[in-house]
Short mmCIF file of C-alpha atoms in Angstrom, two decimals:
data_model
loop_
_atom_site.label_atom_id
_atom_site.label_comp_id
_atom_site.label_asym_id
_atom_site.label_seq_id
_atom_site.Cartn_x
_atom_site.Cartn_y
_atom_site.Cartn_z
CA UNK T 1 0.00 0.00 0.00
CA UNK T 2 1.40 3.58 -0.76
CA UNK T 3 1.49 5.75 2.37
CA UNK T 4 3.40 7.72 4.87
CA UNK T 5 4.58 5.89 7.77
CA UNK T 6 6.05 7.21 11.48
CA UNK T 7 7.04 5.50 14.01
CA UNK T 8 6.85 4.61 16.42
CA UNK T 9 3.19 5.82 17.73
CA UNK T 10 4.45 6.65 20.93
CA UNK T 11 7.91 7.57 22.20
CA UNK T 12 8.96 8.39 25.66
CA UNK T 13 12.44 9.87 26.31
CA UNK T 14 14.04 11.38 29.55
CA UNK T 15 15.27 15.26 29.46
CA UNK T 16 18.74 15.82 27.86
CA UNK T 17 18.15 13.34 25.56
CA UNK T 18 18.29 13.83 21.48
CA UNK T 19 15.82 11.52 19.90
CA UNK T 20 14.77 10.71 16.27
CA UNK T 21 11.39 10.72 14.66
CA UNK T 22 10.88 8.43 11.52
CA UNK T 23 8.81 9.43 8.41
CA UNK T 24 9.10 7.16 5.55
CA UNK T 25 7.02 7.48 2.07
CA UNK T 26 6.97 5.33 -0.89
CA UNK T 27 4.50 7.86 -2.96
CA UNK T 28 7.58 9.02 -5.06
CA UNK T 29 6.53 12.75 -3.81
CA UNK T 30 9.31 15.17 -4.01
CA UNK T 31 8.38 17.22 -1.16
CA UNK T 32 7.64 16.69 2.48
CA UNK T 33 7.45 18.18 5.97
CA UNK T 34 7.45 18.09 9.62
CA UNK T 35 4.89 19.58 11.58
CA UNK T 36 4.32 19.96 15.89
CA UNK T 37 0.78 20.04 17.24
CA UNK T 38 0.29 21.30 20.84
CA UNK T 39 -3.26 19.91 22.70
CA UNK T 40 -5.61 21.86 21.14
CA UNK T 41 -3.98 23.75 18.64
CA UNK T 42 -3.04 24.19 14.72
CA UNK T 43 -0.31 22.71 13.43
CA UNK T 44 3.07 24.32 13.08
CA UNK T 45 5.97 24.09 10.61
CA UNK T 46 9.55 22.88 11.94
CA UNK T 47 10.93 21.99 9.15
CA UNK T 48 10.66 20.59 4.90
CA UNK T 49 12.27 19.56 1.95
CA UNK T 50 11.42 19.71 -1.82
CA UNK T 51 13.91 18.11 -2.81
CA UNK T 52 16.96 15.50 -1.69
CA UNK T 53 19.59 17.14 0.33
CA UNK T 54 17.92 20.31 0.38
CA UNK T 55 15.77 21.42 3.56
CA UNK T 56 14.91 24.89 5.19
CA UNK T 57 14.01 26.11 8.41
CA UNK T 58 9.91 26.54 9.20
CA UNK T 59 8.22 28.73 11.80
CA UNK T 60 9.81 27.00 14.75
CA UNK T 61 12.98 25.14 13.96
CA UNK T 62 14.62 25.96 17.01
CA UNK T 63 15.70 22.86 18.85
CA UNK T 64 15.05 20.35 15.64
CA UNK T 65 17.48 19.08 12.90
CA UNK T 66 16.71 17.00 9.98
CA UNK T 67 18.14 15.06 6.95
CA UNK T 68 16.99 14.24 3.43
CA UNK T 69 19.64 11.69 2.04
CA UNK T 70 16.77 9.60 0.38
CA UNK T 71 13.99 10.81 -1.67
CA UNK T 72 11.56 8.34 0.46
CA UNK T 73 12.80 9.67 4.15
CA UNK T 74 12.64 12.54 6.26
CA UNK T 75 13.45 11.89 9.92
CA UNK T 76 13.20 14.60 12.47
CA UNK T 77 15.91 14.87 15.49
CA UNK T 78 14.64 16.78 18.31
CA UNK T 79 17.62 17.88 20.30
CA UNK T 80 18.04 18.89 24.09
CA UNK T 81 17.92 22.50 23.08
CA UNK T 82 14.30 21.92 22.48
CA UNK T 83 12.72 23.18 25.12
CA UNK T 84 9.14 21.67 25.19
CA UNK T 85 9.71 18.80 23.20
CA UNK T 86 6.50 16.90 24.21
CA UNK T 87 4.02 17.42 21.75
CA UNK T 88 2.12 15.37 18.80
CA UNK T 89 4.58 15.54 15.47
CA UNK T 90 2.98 15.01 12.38
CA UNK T 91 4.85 14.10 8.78
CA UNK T 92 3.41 14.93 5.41
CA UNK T 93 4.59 14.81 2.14
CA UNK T 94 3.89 16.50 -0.95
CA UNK T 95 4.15 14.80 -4.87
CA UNK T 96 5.13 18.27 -5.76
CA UNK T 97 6.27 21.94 -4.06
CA UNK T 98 2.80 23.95 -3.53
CA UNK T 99 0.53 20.61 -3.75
CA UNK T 100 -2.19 19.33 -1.39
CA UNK T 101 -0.30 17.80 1.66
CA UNK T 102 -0.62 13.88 2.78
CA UNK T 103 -0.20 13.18 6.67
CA UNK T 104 0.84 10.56 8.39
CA UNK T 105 -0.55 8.77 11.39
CA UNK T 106 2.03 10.91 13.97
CA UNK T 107 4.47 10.06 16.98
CA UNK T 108 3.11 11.49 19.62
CA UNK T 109 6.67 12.20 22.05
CA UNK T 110 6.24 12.76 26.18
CA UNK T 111 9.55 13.92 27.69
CA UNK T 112 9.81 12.66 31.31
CA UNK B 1 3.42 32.47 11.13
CA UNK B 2 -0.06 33.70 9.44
CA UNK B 3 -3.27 31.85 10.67
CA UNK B 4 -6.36 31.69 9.25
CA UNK B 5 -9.34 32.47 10.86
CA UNK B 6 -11.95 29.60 11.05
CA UNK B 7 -15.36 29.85 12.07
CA UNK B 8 -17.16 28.91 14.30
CA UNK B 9 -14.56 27.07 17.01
CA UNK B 10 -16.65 24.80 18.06
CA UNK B 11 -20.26 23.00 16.69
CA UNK B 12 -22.61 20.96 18.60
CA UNK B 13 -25.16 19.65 16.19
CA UNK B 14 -27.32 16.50 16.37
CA UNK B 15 -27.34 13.38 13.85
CA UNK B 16 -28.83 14.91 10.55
CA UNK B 17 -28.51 18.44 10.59
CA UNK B 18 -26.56 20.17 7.54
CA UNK B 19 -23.09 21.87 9.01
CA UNK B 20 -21.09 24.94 7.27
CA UNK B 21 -17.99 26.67 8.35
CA UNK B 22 -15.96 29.05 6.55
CA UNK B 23 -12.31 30.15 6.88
CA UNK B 24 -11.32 33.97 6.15
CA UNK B 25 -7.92 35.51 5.24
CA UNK B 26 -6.62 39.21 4.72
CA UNK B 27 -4.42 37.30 2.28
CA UNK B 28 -5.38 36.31 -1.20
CA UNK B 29 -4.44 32.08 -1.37
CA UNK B 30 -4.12 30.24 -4.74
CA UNK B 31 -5.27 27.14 -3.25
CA UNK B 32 -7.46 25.82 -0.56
CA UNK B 33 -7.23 22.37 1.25
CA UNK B 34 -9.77 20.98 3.85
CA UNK B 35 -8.81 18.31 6.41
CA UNK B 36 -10.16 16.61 8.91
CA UNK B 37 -8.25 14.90 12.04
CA UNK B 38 -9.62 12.80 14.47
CA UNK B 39 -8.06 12.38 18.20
CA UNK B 40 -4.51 10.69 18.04
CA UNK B 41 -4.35 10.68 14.20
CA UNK B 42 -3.24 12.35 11.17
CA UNK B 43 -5.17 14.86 9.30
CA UNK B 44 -6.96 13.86 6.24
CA UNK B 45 -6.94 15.60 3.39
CA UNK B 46 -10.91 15.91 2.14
CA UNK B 47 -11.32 18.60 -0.48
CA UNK B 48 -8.31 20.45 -2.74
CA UNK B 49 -9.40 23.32 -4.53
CA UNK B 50 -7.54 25.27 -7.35
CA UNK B 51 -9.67 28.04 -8.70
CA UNK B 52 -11.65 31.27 -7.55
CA UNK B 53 -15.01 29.88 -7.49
CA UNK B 54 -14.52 26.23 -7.80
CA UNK B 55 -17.01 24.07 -6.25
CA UNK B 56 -16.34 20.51 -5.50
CA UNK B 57 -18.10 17.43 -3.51
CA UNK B 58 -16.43 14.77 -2.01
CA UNK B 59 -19.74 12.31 -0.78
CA UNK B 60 -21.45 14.65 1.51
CA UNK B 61 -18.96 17.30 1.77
CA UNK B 62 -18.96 20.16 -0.22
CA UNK B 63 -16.75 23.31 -0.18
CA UNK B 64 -15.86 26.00 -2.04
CA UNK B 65 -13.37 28.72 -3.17
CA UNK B 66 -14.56 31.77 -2.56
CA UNK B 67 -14.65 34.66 -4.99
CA UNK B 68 -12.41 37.16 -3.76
CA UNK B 69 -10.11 34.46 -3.29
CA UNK B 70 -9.47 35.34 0.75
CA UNK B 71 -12.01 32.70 1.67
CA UNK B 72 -13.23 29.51 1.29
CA UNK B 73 -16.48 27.36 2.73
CA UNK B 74 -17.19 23.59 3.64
CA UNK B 75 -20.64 22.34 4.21
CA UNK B 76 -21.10 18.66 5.41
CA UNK B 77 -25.06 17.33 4.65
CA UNK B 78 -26.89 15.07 6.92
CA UNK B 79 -24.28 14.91 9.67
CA UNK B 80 -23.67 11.16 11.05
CA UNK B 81 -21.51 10.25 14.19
CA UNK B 82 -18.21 9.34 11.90
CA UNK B 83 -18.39 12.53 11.28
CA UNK B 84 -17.02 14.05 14.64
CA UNK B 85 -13.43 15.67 14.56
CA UNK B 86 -11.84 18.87 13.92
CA UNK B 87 -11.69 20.38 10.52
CA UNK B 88 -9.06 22.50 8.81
CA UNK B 89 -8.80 24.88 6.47
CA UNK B 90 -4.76 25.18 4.72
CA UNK B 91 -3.99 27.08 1.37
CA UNK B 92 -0.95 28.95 -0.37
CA UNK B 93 -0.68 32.33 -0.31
CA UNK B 94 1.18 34.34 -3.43
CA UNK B 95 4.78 31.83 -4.11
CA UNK B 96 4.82 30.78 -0.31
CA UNK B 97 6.18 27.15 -0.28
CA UNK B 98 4.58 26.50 3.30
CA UNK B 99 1.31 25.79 3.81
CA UNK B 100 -1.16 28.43 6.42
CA UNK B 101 -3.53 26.39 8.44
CA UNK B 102 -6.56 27.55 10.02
CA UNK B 103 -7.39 27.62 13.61
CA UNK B 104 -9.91 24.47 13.21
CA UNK B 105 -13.82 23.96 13.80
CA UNK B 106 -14.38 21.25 16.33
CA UNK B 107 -17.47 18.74 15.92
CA UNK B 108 -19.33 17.07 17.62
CA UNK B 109 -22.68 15.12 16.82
CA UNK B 110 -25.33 14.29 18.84
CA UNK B 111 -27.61 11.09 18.45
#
């Protein structure tokens, strides 16, 4: 089945701790994008790509870094300089810069 | 970054009834996209629309592009249960590369 997949569903980490989220896509699109969602609120751009090993900085980048050596993956590193880090974080991808957006299911992170 | 605003927040409405909410913008957008998320998921993209004044149905969901191009409107018919969840409004604005989202509406249905 085509899709967008993140995982895990849930991930707990202790403060201090770097961890990495996985998005993986096999709809060929060129674009995609990582997203945070707070309870009850919109969702907000950390970071996207258009295109392999090319990225740049959303509304609230702070405290995230990413990669984009594969057209198919995106993963998402939030650091210890990120200093709310629990939240829902949501992966989409696009099949082309500008396009309607495809989510994934999301990794919802709790830092203890 | 921008928002748009979404009206209403919230809707209570029991099985049946017709729903509408609209999303406004000071900005003009070159396309509008309406999702719907429900609790612990991913949004899901429901309507894409291209064109001032475009009208398009997806099953009982309609929306549209508004005129002036700063707004856009998505009317669900005969509301069931399944139906419950928070709706979004997202477009482009001018060459932006990022998506805006709206604020949400938040349903709920009543049996």
């Amino acid at each position: 089945d085509g899709g967008i997949t993140q995982s895990p569903k849930y991930l707990f980490r202790k403060e201090g701790q770097n961890v990495t989220l996985s998005c993986e896509q096999n709809l060929n699109h060129d674009a995609m994008y990582w997203y945070r969602q707070d309870p009850g609120q919109g969702l907000r751009l950390i970071y996207y790509s258009q295109i392999v090993n090319d990225f740049q900085k959303g509304d609230i980048a702070e405290g995230y870094s990413v990669s984009r050596e594969k057209k198919e993956s995106f993963p998402l590193t939030v650091t210890s300089a990120q200093k709310n880090p629990t939240a829902f974080y949501l992966c989409a991808s696009s099949p082309r810069p500008r396009g309607e957006q495809f989510f994934g299911p999301g990794t919802r992170l709790t830092v203890l | 970054g921008q928002q748009l605003n979404q009206s209403p927040q919230s809707m209570f409405i029991q099985e049946g009834e017709d729903v509408s909410m609209n999303c406004t913008s000071s900005s003009i957008f070159n396309t509008w996209l309406w999702y719907k998320q429900e609790p612990g998921e991913g949004p899901v993209l429901l309507i894409a629309l291209y064109k001032a004044g475009e009208l398009t149905s997806n099953g009982r969901l309609t929306a549209q592009f508004g005129i002036t191009r700063k707004d856009s409107f998505l009317n669900i018919s005969a509301s069931i249960p399944s139906d419950v969840g928070i709706y979004f409004c997202a477009g482009y604005t001018g060459t932006a590369s990022k998506l805006t989202f709206g604020t949400g509406t938040r349903l709920q249905v009543t049996l």
